[in-house]
Short mmCIF file of C-alpha atoms in Angstrom, two decimals:
data_model
loop_
_atom_site.label_atom_id
_atom_site.label_comp_id
_atom_site.label_asym_id
_atom_site.label_seq_id
_atom_site.Cartn_x
_atom_site.Cartn_y
_atom_site.Cartn_z
CA MET A 1 -6.08 29.54 10.51
CA ASN A 2 -9.99 28.05 10.37
CA PRO A 3 -9.69 23.89 10.83
CA HIS A 4 -10.22 23.02 7.28
CA THR A 5 -8.00 24.96 6.04
CA LEU A 6 -5.15 23.49 9.03
CA LYS A 7 -6.26 20.05 8.35
CA LEU A 8 -4.96 20.98 4.33
CA GLU A 9 -1.86 22.13 5.43
CA ILE A 10 -1.50 19.41 7.68
CA ALA A 11 -2.44 16.97 5.02
CA ALA A 12 0.36 18.98 2.70
CA ALA A 13 2.91 18.19 5.13
CA ALA A 14 2.11 14.53 5.65
CA ALA A 15 2.15 13.83 1.58
CA ALA A 16 5.74 15.36 2.03
CA LEU A 17 6.75 12.96 4.40
CA ILE A 18 5.19 10.01 2.71
CA VAL A 19 6.28 10.71 -1.05
CA GLU A 20 9.71 11.49 0.41
CA GLU A 21 10.28 9.61 3.06
CA GLY A 22 7.92 6.61 2.93
CA LEU A 23 5.97 7.17 6.07
CA GLU A 24 2.61 5.26 6.59
CA TYR A 25 -0.05 7.94 6.62
CA GLY A 26 -1.00 7.87 10.49
CA PRO A 27 2.71 8.04 11.29
CA ALA A 28 2.95 11.03 8.60
CA LYS A 29 -0.21 12.83 10.42
CA HIS A 30 1.46 13.09 13.45
CA ARG A 31 5.17 14.04 12.64
CA ALA A 32 3.69 16.63 10.32
CA VAL A 33 1.78 18.17 13.60
CA LYS A 34 5.03 17.93 15.36
CA GLN A 35 6.86 19.85 12.41
CA MET A 36 4.32 22.73 12.16
CA ALA A 37 4.46 23.19 16.00
CA LEU A 38 0.59 22.23 16.85
CA PRO A 39 -0.56 21.02 19.73
CA GLY A 40 -1.04 17.19 20.22
CA ARG A 41 -4.44 16.90 20.17
CA THR A 42 -5.06 18.88 17.01
CA GLU A 43 -7.84 17.19 14.33
CA LEU A 44 -5.83 15.66 11.61
CA PRO A 45 -7.16 15.31 8.15
CA GLY A 46 -8.50 11.78 6.92
CA ASN A 47 -6.40 9.76 4.53
CA ALA A 48 -8.60 10.74 1.77
CA GLU A 49 -7.88 14.66 2.03
CA VAL A 50 -4.14 12.93 2.72
CA GLU A 51 -3.80 11.03 -0.30
CA ASP A 52 -5.58 14.21 -2.57
CA ALA A 53 -2.38 15.75 -1.40
CA VAL A 54 -0.33 13.22 -2.54
CA ARG A 55 -1.29 13.01 -5.90
CA GLU A 56 -0.81 16.46 -5.77
CA TYR A 57 3.05 16.70 -4.59
CA ILE A 58 3.87 14.01 -6.99
CA ALA A 59 2.11 15.67 -10.08
CA LEU A 60 4.17 18.78 -8.56
CA PHE A 61 7.42 17.11 -7.60
CA CYS A 62 8.12 13.84 -9.11
CA ALA A 63 6.05 13.41 -12.75
CA ASP A 64 9.25 12.38 -13.99
CA THR A 65 10.19 9.82 -12.35
CA GLN A 66 6.89 8.52 -10.61
CA PRO A 67 5.41 6.66 -13.53
CA ALA A 68 8.31 4.42 -14.23
CA GLU A 69 8.68 3.58 -10.66
CA LEU A 70 5.12 2.59 -10.33
CA ALA A 71 4.90 0.38 -12.97
CA ALA A 72 7.87 -0.94 -11.51
CA LEU A 73 6.26 -1.88 -7.99
CA ARG A 74 3.10 -3.06 -10.13
CA GLU A 75 5.35 -5.29 -11.76
CA LEU A 76 7.09 -6.67 -8.55
CA ALA A 77 3.28 -6.87 -7.10
CA VAL A 78 1.63 -9.51 -10.37
CA THR A 79 5.24 -12.05 -9.81
CA TRP A 80 4.21 -11.99 -6.54
CA MET A 81 0.53 -12.26 -6.94
CA ALA A 82 1.03 -14.93 -9.70
CA ARG A 83 3.28 -16.84 -7.02
CA MET A 84 0.63 -16.60 -4.21
CA ALA A 85 -2.21 -17.33 -6.92
CA VAL A 86 -3.67 -20.23 -4.89
CA PHE A 87 -4.39 -17.98 -1.93
CA ARG A 88 -6.35 -15.35 -3.72
CA PRO A 89 -4.22 -12.60 -3.56
CA TYR A 90 -5.62 -8.97 -3.73
CA LEU A 91 -3.26 -5.51 -4.31
CA GLY A 92 -4.31 -2.73 -1.74
CA GLY A 93 -2.13 0.68 -0.81
CA ALA A 94 -0.48 3.31 -2.62
CA VAL A 95 0.99 0.81 -5.75
CA TRP A 96 -2.77 0.12 -6.29
CA HIS A 97 -4.27 3.15 -6.08
CA GLY A 98 -1.08 4.81 -8.10
CA THR A 99 0.17 7.08 -5.27
CA ALA A 100 3.63 4.68 -4.71
CA THR A 101 6.99 5.77 -5.35
CA ARG A 102 10.31 3.60 -5.15
CA LEU A 103 10.14 4.05 -0.92
CA SER A 104 6.66 2.58 -0.95
CA ASP A 105 6.43 -1.05 0.15
CA LEU A 106 3.86 -3.81 -1.38
CA TYR A 107 0.60 -4.68 0.47
CA ILE A 108 -1.22 -7.44 -0.65
CA GLN A 109 -4.08 -9.35 0.93
CA LEU A 110 -4.02 -13.37 0.98
CA PHE A 111 -7.67 -15.01 1.84
CA CYS A 112 -7.19 -18.46 2.49
CA ASP A 113 -9.06 -21.30 3.66
CA ASP A 114 -6.31 -22.62 5.63
CA PRO A 115 -4.38 -19.27 7.54
CA LYS A 116 -1.04 -21.24 7.94
CA SER A 117 -1.19 -22.39 4.41
CA ALA A 118 0.21 -19.04 3.08
CA GLU A 119 3.32 -19.21 5.73
CA ILE A 120 3.54 -22.91 4.65
CA ALA A 121 4.06 -22.16 1.32
CA LEU A 122 6.95 -19.50 1.98
CA ILE A 123 8.78 -22.22 3.88
CA ASP A 124 8.68 -24.83 1.16
CA HIS A 125 9.95 -22.13 -1.51
CA ASN A 126 13.30 -21.01 0.98
CA VAL A 127 11.42 -17.21 1.40
CA ASP A 128 13.27 -15.62 4.21
CA TYR A 129 10.32 -13.43 5.85
CA GLU A 130 9.00 -11.64 9.67
CA PRO A 131 5.64 -12.93 10.89
CA ARG A 132 4.11 -9.71 12.78
CA THR A 133 0.36 -9.70 13.74
CA VAL A 134 -1.05 -6.00 12.44
CA THR A 135 -4.96 -4.34 12.02
CA GLY A 136 -6.09 -5.66 8.92
CA PHE A 137 -9.05 -3.84 6.86
CA THR A 138 -11.56 -5.30 9.16
CA GLY A 139 -10.39 -3.19 12.11
CA GLU A 140 -8.80 -7.28 13.55
CA ARG A 141 -5.53 -8.47 13.65
CA VAL A 142 -3.97 -10.42 11.39
CA GLU A 143 -0.56 -12.33 10.38
CA ALA A 144 1.53 -9.86 8.05
CA LEU A 145 4.41 -12.17 6.39
CA SER A 146 6.44 -9.40 5.42
CA LEU A 147 9.86 -9.91 3.19
CA SER A 148 12.22 -8.37 1.02
CA SER A 149 12.18 -8.99 -3.11
CA PHE A 150 14.46 -7.42 -4.93
CA CYS A 151 13.25 -5.24 -7.70
CA GLN A 152 14.48 -5.55 -11.07
CA GLY A 153 12.91 -2.17 -12.28
CA LEU A 154 14.08 -0.03 -9.20
CA ASN A 155 16.86 -2.42 -8.81
CA GLU A 156 17.07 -2.66 -5.30
CA PRO A 157 15.04 -4.29 -2.78
CA VAL A 158 11.38 -3.67 -2.19
CA GLY A 159 9.29 -4.41 1.11
CA VAL A 160 6.61 -6.97 0.41
CA HIS A 161 3.39 -7.34 3.19
CA LEU A 162 1.30 -10.65 2.56
CA MET A 163 -1.23 -10.13 5.02
CA VAL A 164 -3.08 -13.03 5.78
CA TYR A 165 -7.36 -13.30 5.77
CA ASP A 166 -9.77 -15.61 6.03
CA HIS A 167 -11.53 -16.42 2.85
CA ASP A 168 -15.19 -15.76 4.61
CA ASP A 169 -13.45 -11.85 4.94
CA LEU A 170 -13.05 -11.64 0.77
CA ARG A 171 -16.55 -10.63 0.44
CA GLY A 172 -16.31 -7.23 2.66
CA ALA A 173 -12.79 -6.61 0.96
CA LEU A 174 -14.32 -5.86 -1.99
CA ARG A 175 -17.05 -3.13 -0.73
CA ALA A 176 -16.17 0.15 -2.45
CA ASP A 177 -13.84 3.09 -0.51
CA ASP A 178 -14.57 6.57 0.51
CA LYS A 179 -14.43 7.91 -2.97
CA GLY A 180 -16.23 5.05 -4.60
CA ARG A 181 -13.48 3.10 -5.93
CA LYS A 182 -12.54 -0.59 -6.07
CA PRO A 183 -10.38 -0.97 -2.33
CA ARG A 184 -7.97 -3.39 -4.21
CA GLY A 185 -7.38 -5.61 -6.89
CA ASP A 186 -6.65 -8.72 -7.88
CA LEU A 187 -3.90 -10.42 -10.33
CA ALA A 188 -6.32 -9.58 -13.69
CA ASP A 189 -7.14 -5.86 -12.43
CA VAL A 190 -3.23 -5.07 -11.92
CA GLN A 191 -1.88 -6.64 -14.87
CA LYS A 192 -5.09 -4.79 -16.67
CA LEU A 193 -3.38 -1.23 -14.75
CA LEU A 194 0.39 -1.98 -16.05
CA LEU A 195 -1.50 -2.20 -19.66
CA SER A 196 -2.80 0.81 -19.35
CA GLN A 197 -0.66 3.12 -17.42
CA PRO A 198 1.17 5.28 -19.80
CA GLU A 199 5.43 5.28 -20.13
CA SER A 200 6.70 8.03 -18.35
CA PRO A 201 8.21 10.90 -20.07
CA SER A 202 11.95 10.21 -21.75
#
């Protein structure tokens, strides 16, 4: 099998793990390599190739359920973005790009003048959260405030991750991604997506 075909096979296997088990892209790619009994140093597909495979998988196996699940997650995102509006929230990840299912978490980036202000706001509203440090889109470590929020549309709790950035990072956050798309959207953008999203088949 040539390297390009092998990458597509890995991407397809990773896509199934992402959709069916809710794995993130990195762990899904590595587990796909193990499942396929490939050498650990096998060249992996890029995230763009995996995202294409996820879209294909959803179209084949989840077309009757995914649109409603995506809408429910976007509605929850709007709720949290409105709550945190003072911190300039932007939605990224699968919920923004339209590849989310009921197993997907929300990733909302906040651009704060004071990095502790978002955490204080959660404390003031008696929200239980867990602070973590993760690698942000800048490649640097950023604080993530992770919490669980009940999603009415799914009738189950969903993980919400508020990634805290400096206000000056906002300009770089809006640069087009490798596919020429907006990598994240603000509250108005997400509300437009909800209005334009077709209803799921009955």
